[in-house]
Coordinates of N, CA, C and O in Angstrom, one line a residue:
X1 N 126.3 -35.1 -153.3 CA 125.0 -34.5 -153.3 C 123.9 -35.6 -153.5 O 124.3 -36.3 -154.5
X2 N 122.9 -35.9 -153.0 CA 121.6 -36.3 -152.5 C 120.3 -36.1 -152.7 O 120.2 -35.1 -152.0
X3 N 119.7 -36.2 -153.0 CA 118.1 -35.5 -153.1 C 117.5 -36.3 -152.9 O 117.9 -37.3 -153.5
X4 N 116.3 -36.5 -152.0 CA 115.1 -37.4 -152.3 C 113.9 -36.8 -152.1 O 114.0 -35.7 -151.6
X5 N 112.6 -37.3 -152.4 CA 111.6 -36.5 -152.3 C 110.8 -35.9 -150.7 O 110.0 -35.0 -150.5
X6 N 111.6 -37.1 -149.8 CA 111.7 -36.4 -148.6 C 112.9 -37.3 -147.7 O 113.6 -38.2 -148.2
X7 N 112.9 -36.8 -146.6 CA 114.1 -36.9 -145.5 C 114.3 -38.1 -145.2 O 115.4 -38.5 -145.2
X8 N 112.9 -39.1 -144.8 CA 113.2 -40.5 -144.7 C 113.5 -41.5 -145.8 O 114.1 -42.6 -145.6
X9 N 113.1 -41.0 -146.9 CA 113.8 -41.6 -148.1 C 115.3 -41.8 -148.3 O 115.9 -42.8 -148.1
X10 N 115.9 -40.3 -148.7 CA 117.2 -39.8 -148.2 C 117.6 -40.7 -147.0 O 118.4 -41.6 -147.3
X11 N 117.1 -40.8 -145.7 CA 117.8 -41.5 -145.1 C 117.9 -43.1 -144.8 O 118.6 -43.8 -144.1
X12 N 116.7 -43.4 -145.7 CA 117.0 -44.6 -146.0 C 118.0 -45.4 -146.9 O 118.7 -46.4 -146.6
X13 N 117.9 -44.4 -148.4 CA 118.7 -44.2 -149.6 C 120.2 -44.6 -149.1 O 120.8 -45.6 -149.5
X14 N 120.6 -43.8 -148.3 CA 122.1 -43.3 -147.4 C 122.7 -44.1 -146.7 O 123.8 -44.1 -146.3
X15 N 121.4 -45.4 -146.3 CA 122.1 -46.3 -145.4 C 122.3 -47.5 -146.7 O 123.3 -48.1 -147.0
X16 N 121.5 -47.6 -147.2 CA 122.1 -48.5 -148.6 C 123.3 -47.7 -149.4 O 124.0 -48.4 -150.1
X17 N 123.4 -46.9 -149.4 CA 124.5 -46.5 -149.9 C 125.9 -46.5 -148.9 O 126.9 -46.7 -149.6
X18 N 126.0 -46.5 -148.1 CA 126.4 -46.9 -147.0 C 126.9 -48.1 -147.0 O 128.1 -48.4 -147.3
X19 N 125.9 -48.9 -146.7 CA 126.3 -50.4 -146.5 C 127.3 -51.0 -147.7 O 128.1 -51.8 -147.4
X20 N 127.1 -50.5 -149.1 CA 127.6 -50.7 -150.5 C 129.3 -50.3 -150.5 O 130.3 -50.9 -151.0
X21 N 129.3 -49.2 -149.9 CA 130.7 -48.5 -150.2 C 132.3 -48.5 -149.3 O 132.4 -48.3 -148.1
X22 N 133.1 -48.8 -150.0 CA 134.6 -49.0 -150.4 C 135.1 -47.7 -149.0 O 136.1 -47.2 -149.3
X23 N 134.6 -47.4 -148.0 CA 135.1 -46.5 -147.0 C 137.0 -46.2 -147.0 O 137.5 -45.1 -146.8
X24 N 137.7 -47.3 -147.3 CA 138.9 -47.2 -147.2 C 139.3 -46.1 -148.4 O 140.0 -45.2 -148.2
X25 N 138.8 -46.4 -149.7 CA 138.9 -45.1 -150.5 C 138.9 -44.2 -150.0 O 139.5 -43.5 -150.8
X26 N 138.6 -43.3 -148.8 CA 138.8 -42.1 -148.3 C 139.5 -42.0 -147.6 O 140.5 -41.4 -147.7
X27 N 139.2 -42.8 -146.3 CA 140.0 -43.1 -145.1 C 141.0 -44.6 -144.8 O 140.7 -45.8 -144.7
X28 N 142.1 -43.8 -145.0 CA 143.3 -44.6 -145.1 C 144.8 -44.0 -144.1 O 145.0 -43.1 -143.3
X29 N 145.4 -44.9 -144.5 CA 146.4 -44.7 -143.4 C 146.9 -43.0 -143.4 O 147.2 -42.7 -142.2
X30 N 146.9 -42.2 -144.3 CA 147.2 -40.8 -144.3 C 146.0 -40.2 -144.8 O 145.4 -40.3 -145.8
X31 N 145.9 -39.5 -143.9 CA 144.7 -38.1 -144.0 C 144.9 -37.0 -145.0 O 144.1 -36.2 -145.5
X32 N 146.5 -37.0 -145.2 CA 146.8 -35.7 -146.2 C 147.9 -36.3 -147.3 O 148.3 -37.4 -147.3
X33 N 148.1 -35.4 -148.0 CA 149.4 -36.2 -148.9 C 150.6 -36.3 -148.1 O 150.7 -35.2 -147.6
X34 N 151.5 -36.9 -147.8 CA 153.3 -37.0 -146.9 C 154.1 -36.3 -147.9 O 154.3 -37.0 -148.9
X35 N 154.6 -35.1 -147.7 CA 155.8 -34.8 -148.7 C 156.7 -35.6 -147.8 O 156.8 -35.5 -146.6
X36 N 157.4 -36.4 -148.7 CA 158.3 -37.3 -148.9 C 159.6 -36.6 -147.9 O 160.0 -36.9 -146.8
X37 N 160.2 -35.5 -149.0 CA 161.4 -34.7 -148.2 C 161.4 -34.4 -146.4 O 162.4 -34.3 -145.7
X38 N 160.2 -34.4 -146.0 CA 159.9 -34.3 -144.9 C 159.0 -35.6 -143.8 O 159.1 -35.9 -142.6
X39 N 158.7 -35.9 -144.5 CA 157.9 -36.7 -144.0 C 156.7 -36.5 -143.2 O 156.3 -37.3 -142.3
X40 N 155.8 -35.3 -143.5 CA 154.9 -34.5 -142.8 C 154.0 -34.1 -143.6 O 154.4 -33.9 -144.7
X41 N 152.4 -33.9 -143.4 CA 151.9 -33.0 -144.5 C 152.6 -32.3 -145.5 O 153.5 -31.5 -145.3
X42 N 152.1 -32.5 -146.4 CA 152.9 -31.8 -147.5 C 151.9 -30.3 -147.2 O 150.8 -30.3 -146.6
X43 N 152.4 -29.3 -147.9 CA 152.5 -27.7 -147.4 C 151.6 -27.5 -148.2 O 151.7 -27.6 -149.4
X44 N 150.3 -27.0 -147.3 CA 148.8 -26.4 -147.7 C 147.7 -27.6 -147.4 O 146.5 -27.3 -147.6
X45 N 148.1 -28.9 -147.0 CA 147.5 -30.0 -146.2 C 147.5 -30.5 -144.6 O 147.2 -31.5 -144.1
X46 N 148.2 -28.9 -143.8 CA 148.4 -29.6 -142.3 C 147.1 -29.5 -141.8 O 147.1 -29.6 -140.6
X47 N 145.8 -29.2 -142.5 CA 144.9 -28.9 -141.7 C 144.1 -30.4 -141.4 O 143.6 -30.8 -140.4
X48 N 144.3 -31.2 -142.9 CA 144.1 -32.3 -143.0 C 144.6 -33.0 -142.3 O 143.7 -33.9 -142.3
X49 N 145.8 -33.5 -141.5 CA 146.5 -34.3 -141.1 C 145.8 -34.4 -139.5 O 145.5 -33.6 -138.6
X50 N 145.8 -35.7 -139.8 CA 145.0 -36.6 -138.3 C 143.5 -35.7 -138.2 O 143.4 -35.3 -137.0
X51 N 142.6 -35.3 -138.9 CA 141.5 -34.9 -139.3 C 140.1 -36.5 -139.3 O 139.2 -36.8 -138.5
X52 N 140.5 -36.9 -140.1 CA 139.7 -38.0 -140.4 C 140.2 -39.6 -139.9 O 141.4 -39.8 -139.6
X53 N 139.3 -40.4 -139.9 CA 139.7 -41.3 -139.2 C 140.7 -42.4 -140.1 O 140.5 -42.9 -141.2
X54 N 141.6 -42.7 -139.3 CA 142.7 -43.6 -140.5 C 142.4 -44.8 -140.4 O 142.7 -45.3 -139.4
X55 N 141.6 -45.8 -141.5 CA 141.3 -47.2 -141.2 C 140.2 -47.2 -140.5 O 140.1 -48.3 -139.9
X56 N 139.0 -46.0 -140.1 CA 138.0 -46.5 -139.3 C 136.8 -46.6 -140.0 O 136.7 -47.6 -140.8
X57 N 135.8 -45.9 -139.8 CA 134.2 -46.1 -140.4 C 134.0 -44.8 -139.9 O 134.4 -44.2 -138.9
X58 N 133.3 -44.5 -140.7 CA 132.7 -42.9 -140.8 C 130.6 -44.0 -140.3 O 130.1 -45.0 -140.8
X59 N 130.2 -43.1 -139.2 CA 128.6 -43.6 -139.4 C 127.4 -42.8 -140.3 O 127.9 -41.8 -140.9
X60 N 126.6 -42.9 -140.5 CA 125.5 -42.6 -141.0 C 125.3 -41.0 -140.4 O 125.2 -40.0 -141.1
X61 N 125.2 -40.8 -138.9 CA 125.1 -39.7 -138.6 C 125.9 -38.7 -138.6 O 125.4 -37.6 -138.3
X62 N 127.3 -38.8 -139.0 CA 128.5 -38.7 -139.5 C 128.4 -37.4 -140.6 O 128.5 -36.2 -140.6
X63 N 127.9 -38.6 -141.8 CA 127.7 -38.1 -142.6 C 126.4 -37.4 -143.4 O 126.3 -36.8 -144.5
X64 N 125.3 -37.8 -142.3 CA 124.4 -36.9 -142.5 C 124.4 -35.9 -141.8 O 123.5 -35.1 -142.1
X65 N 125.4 -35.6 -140.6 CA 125.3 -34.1 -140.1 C 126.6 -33.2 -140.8 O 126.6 -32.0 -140.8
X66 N 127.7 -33.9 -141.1 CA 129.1 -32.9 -141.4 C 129.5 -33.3 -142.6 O 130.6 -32.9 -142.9
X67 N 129.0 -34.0 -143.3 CA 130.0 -34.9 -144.9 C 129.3 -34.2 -145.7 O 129.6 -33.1 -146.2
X68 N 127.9 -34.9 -146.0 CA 127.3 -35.3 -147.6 C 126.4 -33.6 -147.6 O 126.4 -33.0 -146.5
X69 N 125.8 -33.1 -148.7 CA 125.0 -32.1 -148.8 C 123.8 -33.3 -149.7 O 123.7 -33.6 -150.9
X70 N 122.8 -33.9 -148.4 CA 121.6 -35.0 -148.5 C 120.3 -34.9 -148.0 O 120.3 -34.2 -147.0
X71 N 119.5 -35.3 -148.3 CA 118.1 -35.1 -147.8 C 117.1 -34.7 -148.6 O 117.3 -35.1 -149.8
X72 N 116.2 -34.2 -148.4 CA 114.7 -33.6 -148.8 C 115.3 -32.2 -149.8 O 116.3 -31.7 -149.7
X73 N 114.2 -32.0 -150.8 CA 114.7 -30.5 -151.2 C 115.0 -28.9 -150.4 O 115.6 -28.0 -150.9
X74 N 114.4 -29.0 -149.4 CA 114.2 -28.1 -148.3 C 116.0 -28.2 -147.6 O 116.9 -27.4 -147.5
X75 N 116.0 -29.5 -147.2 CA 117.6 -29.3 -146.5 C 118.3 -30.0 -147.5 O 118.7 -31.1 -147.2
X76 N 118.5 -29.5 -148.8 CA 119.6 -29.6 -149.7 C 119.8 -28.5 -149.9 O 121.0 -28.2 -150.0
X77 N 118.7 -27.5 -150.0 CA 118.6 -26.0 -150.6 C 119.5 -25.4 -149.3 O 120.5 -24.8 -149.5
X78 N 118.8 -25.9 -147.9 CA 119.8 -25.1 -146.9 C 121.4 -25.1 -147.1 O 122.2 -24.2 -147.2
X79 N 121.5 -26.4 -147.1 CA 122.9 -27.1 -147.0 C 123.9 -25.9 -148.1 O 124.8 -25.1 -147.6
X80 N 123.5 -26.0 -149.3 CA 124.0 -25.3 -150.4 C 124.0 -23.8 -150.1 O 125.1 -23.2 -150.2
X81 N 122.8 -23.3 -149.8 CA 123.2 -22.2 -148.9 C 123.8 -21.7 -147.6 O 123.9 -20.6 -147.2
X82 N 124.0 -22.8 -147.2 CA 125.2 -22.6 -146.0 C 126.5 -22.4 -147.1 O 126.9 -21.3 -147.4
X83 N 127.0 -23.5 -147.7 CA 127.9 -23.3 -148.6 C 128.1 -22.0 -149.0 O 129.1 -21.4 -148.7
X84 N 127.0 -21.5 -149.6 CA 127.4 -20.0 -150.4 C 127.7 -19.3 -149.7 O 128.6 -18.5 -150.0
X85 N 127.0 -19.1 -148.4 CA 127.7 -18.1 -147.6 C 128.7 -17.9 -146.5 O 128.9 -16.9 -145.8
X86 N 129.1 -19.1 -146.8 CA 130.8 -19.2 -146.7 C 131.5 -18.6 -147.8 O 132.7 -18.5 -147.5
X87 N 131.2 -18.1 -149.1 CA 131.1 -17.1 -149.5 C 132.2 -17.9 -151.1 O 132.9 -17.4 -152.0
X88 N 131.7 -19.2 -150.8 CA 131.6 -20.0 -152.2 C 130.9 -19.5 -153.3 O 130.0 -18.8 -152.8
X89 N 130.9 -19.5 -155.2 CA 130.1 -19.1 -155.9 C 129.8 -20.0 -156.5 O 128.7 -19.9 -157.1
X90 N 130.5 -21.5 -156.5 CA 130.2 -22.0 -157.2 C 130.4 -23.5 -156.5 O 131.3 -23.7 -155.6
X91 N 129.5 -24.4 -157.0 CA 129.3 -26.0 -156.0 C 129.7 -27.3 -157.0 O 128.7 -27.6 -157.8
X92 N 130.4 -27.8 -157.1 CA 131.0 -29.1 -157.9 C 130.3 -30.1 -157.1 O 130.6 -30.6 -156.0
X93 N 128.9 -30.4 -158.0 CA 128.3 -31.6 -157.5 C 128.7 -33.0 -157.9 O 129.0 -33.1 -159.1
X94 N 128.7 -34.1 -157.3 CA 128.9 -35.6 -157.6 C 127.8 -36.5 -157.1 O 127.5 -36.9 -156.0
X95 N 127.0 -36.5 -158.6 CA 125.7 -37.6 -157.7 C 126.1 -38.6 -158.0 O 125.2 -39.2 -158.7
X96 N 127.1 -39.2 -157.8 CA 126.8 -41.1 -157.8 C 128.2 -41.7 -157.8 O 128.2 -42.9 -157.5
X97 N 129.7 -41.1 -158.0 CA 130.8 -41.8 -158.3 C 130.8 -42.6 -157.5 O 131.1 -43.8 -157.7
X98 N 130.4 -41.9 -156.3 CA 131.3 -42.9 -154.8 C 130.1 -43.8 -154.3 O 130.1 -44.0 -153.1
X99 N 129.0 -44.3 -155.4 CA 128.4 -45.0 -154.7 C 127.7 -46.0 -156.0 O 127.6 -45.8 -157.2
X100 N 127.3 -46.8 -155.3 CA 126.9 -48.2 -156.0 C 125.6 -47.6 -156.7 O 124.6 -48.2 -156.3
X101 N 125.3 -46.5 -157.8 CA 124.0 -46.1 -158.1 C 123.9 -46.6 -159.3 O 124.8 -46.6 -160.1
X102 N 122.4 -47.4 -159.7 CA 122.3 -48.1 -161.5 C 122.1 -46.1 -161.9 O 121.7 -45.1 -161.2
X103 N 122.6 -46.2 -163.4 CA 122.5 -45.1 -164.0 C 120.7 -44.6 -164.4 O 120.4 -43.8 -165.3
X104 N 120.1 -45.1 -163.8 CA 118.6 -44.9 -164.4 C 118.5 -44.0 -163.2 O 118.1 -42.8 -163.4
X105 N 118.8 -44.4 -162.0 CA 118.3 -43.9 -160.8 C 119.0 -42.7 -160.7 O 118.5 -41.9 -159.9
X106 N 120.4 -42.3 -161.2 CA 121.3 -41.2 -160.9 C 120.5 -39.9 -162.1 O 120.2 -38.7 -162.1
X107 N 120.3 -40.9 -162.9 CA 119.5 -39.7 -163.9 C 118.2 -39.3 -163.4 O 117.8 -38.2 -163.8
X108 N 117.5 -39.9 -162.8 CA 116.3 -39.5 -162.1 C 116.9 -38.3 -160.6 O 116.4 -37.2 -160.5
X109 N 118.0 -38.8 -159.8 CA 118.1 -38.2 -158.8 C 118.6 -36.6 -159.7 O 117.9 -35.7 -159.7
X110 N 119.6 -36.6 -160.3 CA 119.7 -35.5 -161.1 C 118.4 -34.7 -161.9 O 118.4 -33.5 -161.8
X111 N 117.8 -35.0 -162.2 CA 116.4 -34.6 -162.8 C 115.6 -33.8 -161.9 O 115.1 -32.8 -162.4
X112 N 115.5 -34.3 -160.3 CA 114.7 -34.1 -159.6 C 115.4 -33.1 -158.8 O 114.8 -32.2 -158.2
X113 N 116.9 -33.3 -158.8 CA 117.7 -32.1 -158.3 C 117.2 -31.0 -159.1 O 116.5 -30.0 -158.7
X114 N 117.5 -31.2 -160.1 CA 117.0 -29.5 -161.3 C 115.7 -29.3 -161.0 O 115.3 -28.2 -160.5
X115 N 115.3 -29.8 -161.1 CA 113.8 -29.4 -161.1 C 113.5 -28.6 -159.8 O 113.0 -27.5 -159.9
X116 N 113.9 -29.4 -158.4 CA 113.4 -29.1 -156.9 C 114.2 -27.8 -156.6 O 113.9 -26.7 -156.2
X117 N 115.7 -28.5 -157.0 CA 116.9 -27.5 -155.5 C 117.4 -26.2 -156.7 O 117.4 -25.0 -156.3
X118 N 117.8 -26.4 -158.4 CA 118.4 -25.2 -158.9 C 117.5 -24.3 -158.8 O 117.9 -23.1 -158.5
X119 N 116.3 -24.3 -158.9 CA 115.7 -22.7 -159.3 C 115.2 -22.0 -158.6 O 114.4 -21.1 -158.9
X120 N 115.9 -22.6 -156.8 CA 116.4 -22.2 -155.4 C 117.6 -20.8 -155.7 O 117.6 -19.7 -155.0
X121 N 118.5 -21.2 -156.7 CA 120.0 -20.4 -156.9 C 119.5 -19.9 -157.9 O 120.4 -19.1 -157.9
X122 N 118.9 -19.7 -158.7 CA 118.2 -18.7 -160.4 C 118.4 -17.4 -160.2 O 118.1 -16.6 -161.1

């Protein structure tokens, strides 16, 4: 999750975050876990298998139209409400693991999340 105070920030934000990050952490030679005994998706993971790209690059527009829940407070608030009504109750946010963020700036993007997108869900 993402916030900035508007869209082209976010999508500026996104390509520096971007350029910064370890892509192979996700996409790697196996898309799902291999049970071993079989040698196949392991069972409750075939949806995953050959899903994502193995060893490739995910782009920017990638992950600003199907990955990340990013942008302006207006389309974070959507994004999350798409989520819920998929009929989700509850959203496990990550602002910063998977990216090269100083902690001053994660506590500000968090701040600004509370403030803008929760009292959207109140």
């Amino acid at each position: 999750v993402y916030v900035a105070p508007t869209l082209e920030q976010a999508r500026e934000d996104q390509a520096r975050f971007e350029a910064g990050f370890d892509r192979s952490r996700i996409f790697n030679e196996r898309s799902a876990p291999i049970d071993s005994s079989t040698g196949q998706a392991a069972k409750g993971f075939e949806f995953y298998q050959d899903r994502y790209l193995k060893g490739g690059t995910v782009d920017n527009e990638f992950r600003w139209n199907k990955l990340e829940i990013i942008g302006d407070p207006e389309r974070v608030i959507g994004q999350i409400q798409t989520v819920r009504d998929m009929g989700y109750g509850n959203l496990m946010c990550d602002f910063g693991s998977t990216r090269a963020l100083p902690l001053e700036e994660m506590k500000k993007v968090l701040r600004f999340f509370a403030k803008e997108v929760m009292p959207a869900f109140r």
